[in-house]
Short mmCIF file of C-alpha atoms in Angstrom, two decimals:
data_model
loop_
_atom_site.label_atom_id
_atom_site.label_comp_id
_atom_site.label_asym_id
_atom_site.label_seq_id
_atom_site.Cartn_x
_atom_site.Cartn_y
_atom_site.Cartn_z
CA UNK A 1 0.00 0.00 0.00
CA UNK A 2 1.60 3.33 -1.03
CA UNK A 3 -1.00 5.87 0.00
CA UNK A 4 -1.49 6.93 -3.41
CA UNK A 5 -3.79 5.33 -5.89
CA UNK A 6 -3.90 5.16 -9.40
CA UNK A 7 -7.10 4.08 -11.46
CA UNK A 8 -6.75 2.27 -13.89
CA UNK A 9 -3.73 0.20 -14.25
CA UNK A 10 -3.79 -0.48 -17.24
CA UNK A 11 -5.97 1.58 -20.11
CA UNK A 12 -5.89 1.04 -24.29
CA UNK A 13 -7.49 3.60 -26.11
CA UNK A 14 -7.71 4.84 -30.00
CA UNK A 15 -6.52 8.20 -31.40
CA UNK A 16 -10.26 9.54 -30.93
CA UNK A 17 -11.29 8.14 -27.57
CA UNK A 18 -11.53 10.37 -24.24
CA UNK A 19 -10.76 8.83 -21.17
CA UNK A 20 -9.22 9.74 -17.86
CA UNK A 21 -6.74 8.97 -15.45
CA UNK A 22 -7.39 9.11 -11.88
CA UNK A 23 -5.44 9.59 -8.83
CA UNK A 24 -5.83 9.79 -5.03
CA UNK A 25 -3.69 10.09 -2.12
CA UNK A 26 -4.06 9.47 1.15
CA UNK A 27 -1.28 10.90 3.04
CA UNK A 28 -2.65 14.40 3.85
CA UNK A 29 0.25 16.16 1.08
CA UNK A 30 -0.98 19.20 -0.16
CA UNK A 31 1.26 18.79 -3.51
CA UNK A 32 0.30 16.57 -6.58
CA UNK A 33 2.19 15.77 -9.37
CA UNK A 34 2.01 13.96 -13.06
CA UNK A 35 4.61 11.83 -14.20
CA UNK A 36 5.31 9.97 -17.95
CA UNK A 37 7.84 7.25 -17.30
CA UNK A 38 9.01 6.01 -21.10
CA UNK A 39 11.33 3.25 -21.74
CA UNK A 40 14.87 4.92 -21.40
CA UNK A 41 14.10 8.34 -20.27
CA UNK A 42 14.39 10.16 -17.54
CA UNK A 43 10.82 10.40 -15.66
CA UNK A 44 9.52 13.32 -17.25
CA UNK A 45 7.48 15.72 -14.85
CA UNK A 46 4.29 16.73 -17.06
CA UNK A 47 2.71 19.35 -14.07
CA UNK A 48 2.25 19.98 -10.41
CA UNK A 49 -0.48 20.97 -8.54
CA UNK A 50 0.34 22.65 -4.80
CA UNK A 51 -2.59 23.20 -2.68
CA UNK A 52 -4.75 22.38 -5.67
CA UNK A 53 -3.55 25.37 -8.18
CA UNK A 54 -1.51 24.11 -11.02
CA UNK A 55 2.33 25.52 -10.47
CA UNK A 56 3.98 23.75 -13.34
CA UNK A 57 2.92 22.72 -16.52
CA UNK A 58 6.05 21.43 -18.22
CA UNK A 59 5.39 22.16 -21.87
CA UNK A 60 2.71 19.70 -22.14
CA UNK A 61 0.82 19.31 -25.79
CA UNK A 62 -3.42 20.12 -24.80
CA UNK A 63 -4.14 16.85 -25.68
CA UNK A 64 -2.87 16.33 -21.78
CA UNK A 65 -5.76 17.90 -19.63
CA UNK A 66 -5.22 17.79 -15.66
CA UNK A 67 -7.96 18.60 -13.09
CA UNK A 68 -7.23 18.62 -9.39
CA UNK A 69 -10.47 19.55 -7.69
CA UNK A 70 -8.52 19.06 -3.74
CA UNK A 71 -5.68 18.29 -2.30
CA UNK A 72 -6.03 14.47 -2.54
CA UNK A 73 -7.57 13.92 -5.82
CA UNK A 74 -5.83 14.64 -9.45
CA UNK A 75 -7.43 13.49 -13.47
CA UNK A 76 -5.49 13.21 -16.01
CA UNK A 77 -7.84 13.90 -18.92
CA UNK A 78 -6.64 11.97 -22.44
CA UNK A 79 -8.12 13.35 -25.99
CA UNK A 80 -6.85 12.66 -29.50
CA UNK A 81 -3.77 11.21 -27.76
CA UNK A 82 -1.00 9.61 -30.58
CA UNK A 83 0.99 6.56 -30.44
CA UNK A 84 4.05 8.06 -29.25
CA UNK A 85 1.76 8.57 -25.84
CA UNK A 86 1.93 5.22 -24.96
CA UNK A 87 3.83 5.05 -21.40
CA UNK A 88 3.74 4.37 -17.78
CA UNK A 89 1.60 7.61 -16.23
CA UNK A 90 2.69 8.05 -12.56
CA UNK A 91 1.04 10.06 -10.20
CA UNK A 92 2.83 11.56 -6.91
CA UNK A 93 2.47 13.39 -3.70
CA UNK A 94 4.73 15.17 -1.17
CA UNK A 95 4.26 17.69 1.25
CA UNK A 96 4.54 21.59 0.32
CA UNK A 97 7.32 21.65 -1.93
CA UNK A 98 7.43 25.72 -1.04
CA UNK A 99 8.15 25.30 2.01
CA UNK A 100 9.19 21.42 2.73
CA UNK A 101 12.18 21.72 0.59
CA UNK A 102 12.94 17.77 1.63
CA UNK A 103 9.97 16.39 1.51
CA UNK A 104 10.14 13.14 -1.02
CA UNK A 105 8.04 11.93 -3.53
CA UNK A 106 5.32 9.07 -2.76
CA UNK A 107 4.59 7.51 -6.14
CA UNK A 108 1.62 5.30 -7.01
CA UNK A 109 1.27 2.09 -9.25
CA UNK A 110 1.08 4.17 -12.17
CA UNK A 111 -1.28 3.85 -15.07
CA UNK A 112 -0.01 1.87 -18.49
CA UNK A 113 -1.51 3.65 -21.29
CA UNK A 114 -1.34 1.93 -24.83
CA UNK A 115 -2.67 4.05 -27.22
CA UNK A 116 -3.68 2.17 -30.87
CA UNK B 1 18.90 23.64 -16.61
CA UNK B 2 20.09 20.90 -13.39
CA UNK B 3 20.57 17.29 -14.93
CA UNK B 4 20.93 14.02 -14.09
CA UNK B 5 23.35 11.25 -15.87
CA UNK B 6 22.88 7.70 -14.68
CA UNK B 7 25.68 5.91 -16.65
CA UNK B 8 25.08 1.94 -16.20
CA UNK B 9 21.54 1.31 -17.69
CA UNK B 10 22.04 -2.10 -17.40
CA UNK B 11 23.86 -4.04 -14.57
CA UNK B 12 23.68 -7.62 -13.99
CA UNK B 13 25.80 -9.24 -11.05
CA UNK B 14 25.48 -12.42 -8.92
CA UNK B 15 24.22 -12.98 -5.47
CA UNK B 16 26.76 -11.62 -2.81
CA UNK B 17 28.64 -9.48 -5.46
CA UNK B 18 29.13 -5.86 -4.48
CA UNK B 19 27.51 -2.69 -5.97
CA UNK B 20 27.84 0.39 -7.08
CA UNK B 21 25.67 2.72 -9.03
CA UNK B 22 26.92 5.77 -10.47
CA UNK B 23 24.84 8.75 -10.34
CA UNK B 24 26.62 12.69 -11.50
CA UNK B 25 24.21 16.01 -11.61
CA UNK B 26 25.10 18.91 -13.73
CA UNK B 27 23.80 22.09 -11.13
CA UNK B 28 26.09 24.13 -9.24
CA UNK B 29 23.98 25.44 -6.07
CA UNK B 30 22.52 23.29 -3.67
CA UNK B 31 20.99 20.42 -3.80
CA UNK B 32 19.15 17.37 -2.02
CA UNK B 33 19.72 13.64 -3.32
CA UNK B 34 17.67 10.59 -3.44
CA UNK B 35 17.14 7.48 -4.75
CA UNK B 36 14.61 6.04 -6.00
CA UNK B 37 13.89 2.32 -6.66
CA UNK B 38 11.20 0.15 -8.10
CA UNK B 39 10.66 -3.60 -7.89
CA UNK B 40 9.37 -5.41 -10.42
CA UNK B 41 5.43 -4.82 -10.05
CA UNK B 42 5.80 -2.23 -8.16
CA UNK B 43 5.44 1.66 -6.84
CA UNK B 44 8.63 4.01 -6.87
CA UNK B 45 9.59 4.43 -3.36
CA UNK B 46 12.11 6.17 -1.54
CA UNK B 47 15.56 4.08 -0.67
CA UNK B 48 17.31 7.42 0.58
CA UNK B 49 17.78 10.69 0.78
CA UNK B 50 20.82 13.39 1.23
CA UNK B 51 19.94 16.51 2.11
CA UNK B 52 23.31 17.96 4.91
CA UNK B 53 25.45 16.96 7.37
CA UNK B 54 27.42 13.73 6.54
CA UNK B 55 27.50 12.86 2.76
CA UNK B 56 27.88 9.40 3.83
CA UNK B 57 23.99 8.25 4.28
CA UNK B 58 22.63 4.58 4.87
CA UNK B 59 19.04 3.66 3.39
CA UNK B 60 16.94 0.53 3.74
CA UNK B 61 17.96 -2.87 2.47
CA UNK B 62 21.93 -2.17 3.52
CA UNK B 63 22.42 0.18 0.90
CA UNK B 64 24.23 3.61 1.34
CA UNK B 65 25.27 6.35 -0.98
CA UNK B 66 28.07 8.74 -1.17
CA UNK B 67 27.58 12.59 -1.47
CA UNK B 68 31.26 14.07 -3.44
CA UNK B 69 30.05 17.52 -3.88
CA UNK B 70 33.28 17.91 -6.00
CA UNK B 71 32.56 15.18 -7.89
CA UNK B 72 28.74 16.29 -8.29
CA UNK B 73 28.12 12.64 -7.46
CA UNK B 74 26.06 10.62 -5.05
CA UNK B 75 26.77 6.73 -6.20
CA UNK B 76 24.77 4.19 -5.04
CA UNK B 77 26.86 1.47 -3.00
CA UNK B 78 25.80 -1.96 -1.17
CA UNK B 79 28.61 -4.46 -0.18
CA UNK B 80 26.96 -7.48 -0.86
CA UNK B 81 23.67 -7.93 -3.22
CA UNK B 82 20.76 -10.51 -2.99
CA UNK B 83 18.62 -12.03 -5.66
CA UNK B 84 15.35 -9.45 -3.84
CA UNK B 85 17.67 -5.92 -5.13
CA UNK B 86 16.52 -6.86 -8.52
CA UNK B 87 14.86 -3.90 -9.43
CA UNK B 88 15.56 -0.85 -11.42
CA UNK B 89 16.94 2.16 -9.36
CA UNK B 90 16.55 6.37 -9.91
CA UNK B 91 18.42 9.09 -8.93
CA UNK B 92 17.23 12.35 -8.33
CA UNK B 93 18.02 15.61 -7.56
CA UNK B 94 15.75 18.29 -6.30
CA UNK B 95 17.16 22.32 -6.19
CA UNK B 96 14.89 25.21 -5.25
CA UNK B 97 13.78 27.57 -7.85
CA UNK B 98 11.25 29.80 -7.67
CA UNK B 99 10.42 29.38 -4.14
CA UNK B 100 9.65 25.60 -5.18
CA UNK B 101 11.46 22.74 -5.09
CA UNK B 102 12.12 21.00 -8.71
CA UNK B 103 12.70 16.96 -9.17
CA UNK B 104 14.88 15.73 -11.88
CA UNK B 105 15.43 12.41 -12.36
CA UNK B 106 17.94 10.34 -14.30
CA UNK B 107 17.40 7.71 -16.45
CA UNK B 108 17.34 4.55 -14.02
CA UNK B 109 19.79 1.88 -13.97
CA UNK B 110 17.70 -1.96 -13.91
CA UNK B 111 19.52 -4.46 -11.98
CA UNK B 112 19.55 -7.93 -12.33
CA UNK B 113 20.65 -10.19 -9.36
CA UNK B 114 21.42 -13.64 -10.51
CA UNK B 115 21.28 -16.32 -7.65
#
């Protein structure tokens, strides 16, 4: 049990579907975060939300839509996604990275997206 | 930009072998250190973390890691590996910018204990 869970674990979808990715955490952090872990890359941080306002968004296309409507919940919305999408989505939590400068991350299971 | 180089991507070594797993960070202010590792079928989780004080710091499972702030290193170390380390292991480095702290991870180095 990591106290942060990912739904689903494992998603296919085609080009024109809509779905979503859901996370929750249950460790009282008031930071979220949205990872996209690809074979032989560094994890690549895709945005972070810190007491539910969105303080990063890392150059991610709009096909990528995140919601986070409290501190312990965070969607990943999917639209028109491409091949090249296809990864391991992890979600995270830590405490307030502005003012907990050593807090860690707390990962969940992650969500494998396929995308045909 | 801060970076993180992970130079073994794949190591494979047999039971009771010792390890070490390089990890160098291109960023010249201060930092905190961690790694990362994930088990087959499993979450990311925290193995340990450097953030002052002595830059020689002991995590779970008998591992340690060194902190050569000259070096802009923190390798991962454990003197004797069992067939359970099998996993694939992350460093990261988080700096403050912006009045937030930033994550960057490296590429991960998978390990493969043979008994």
């Amino acid at each position: 049990e990591t106290g942060v869970t990912q739904t689903p674990r494992h998603l296919v979808m085609g080009m024109t579907n809509k779905k979503s990715l859901k996370c929750e955490q249950h460790l009282g952090h008031n930071a979220m975060y949205w990872y996209k872990q690809s074979a032989k890359k560094p994890l690549e941080l895709m945005f972070v939300y810190n007491f539910k306002e969105q303080t990063e968004n890392n150059s991610v296309p709009s096909r990528f839509s995140p919601e986070c409507p409290n501190s312990s919940h965070l969607f990943l919305h999917l639209h028109t996604l491409q091949p090249e999408d296809s990864a391991l989505y992890l979600c995270a939590s830590s405490q307030n990275p502005r003012s907990d400068y050593n807090s860690p991350l707390h990962f969940g299971n992650g969500t494998r997206l396929t995308v045909t | 930009a801060q970076s993180v180089s992970q130079h073994n991507h794949h190591v494979i070594l047999s039971e009771a072998a010792s390890l070490e797993l390089g990890c160098n960070y291109s960023y010249g202010g201060t930092v905190n250190l961690f790694w990362y590792v994930q088990y087959p079928g499993q979450h990311l989780q925290l193995l340990l973390k450097y953030f002052s004080g002595d830059p020689l710091v002991k995590g779970i499972k008998g591992f340690e890691a060194e902190f050569i702030k000259s070096k802009f290193s923190f390798n991962l170390r454990k003197p004797s590996v069992q067939w359970s380390d099998t996993a694939e292991y992350f460093c990261a480095v988080t700096i403050i910018t912006g009045g937030y702290q930033k994550v960057t991870f490296g590429t991960g180095t998978k390990l493969q204990v043979i008994p």
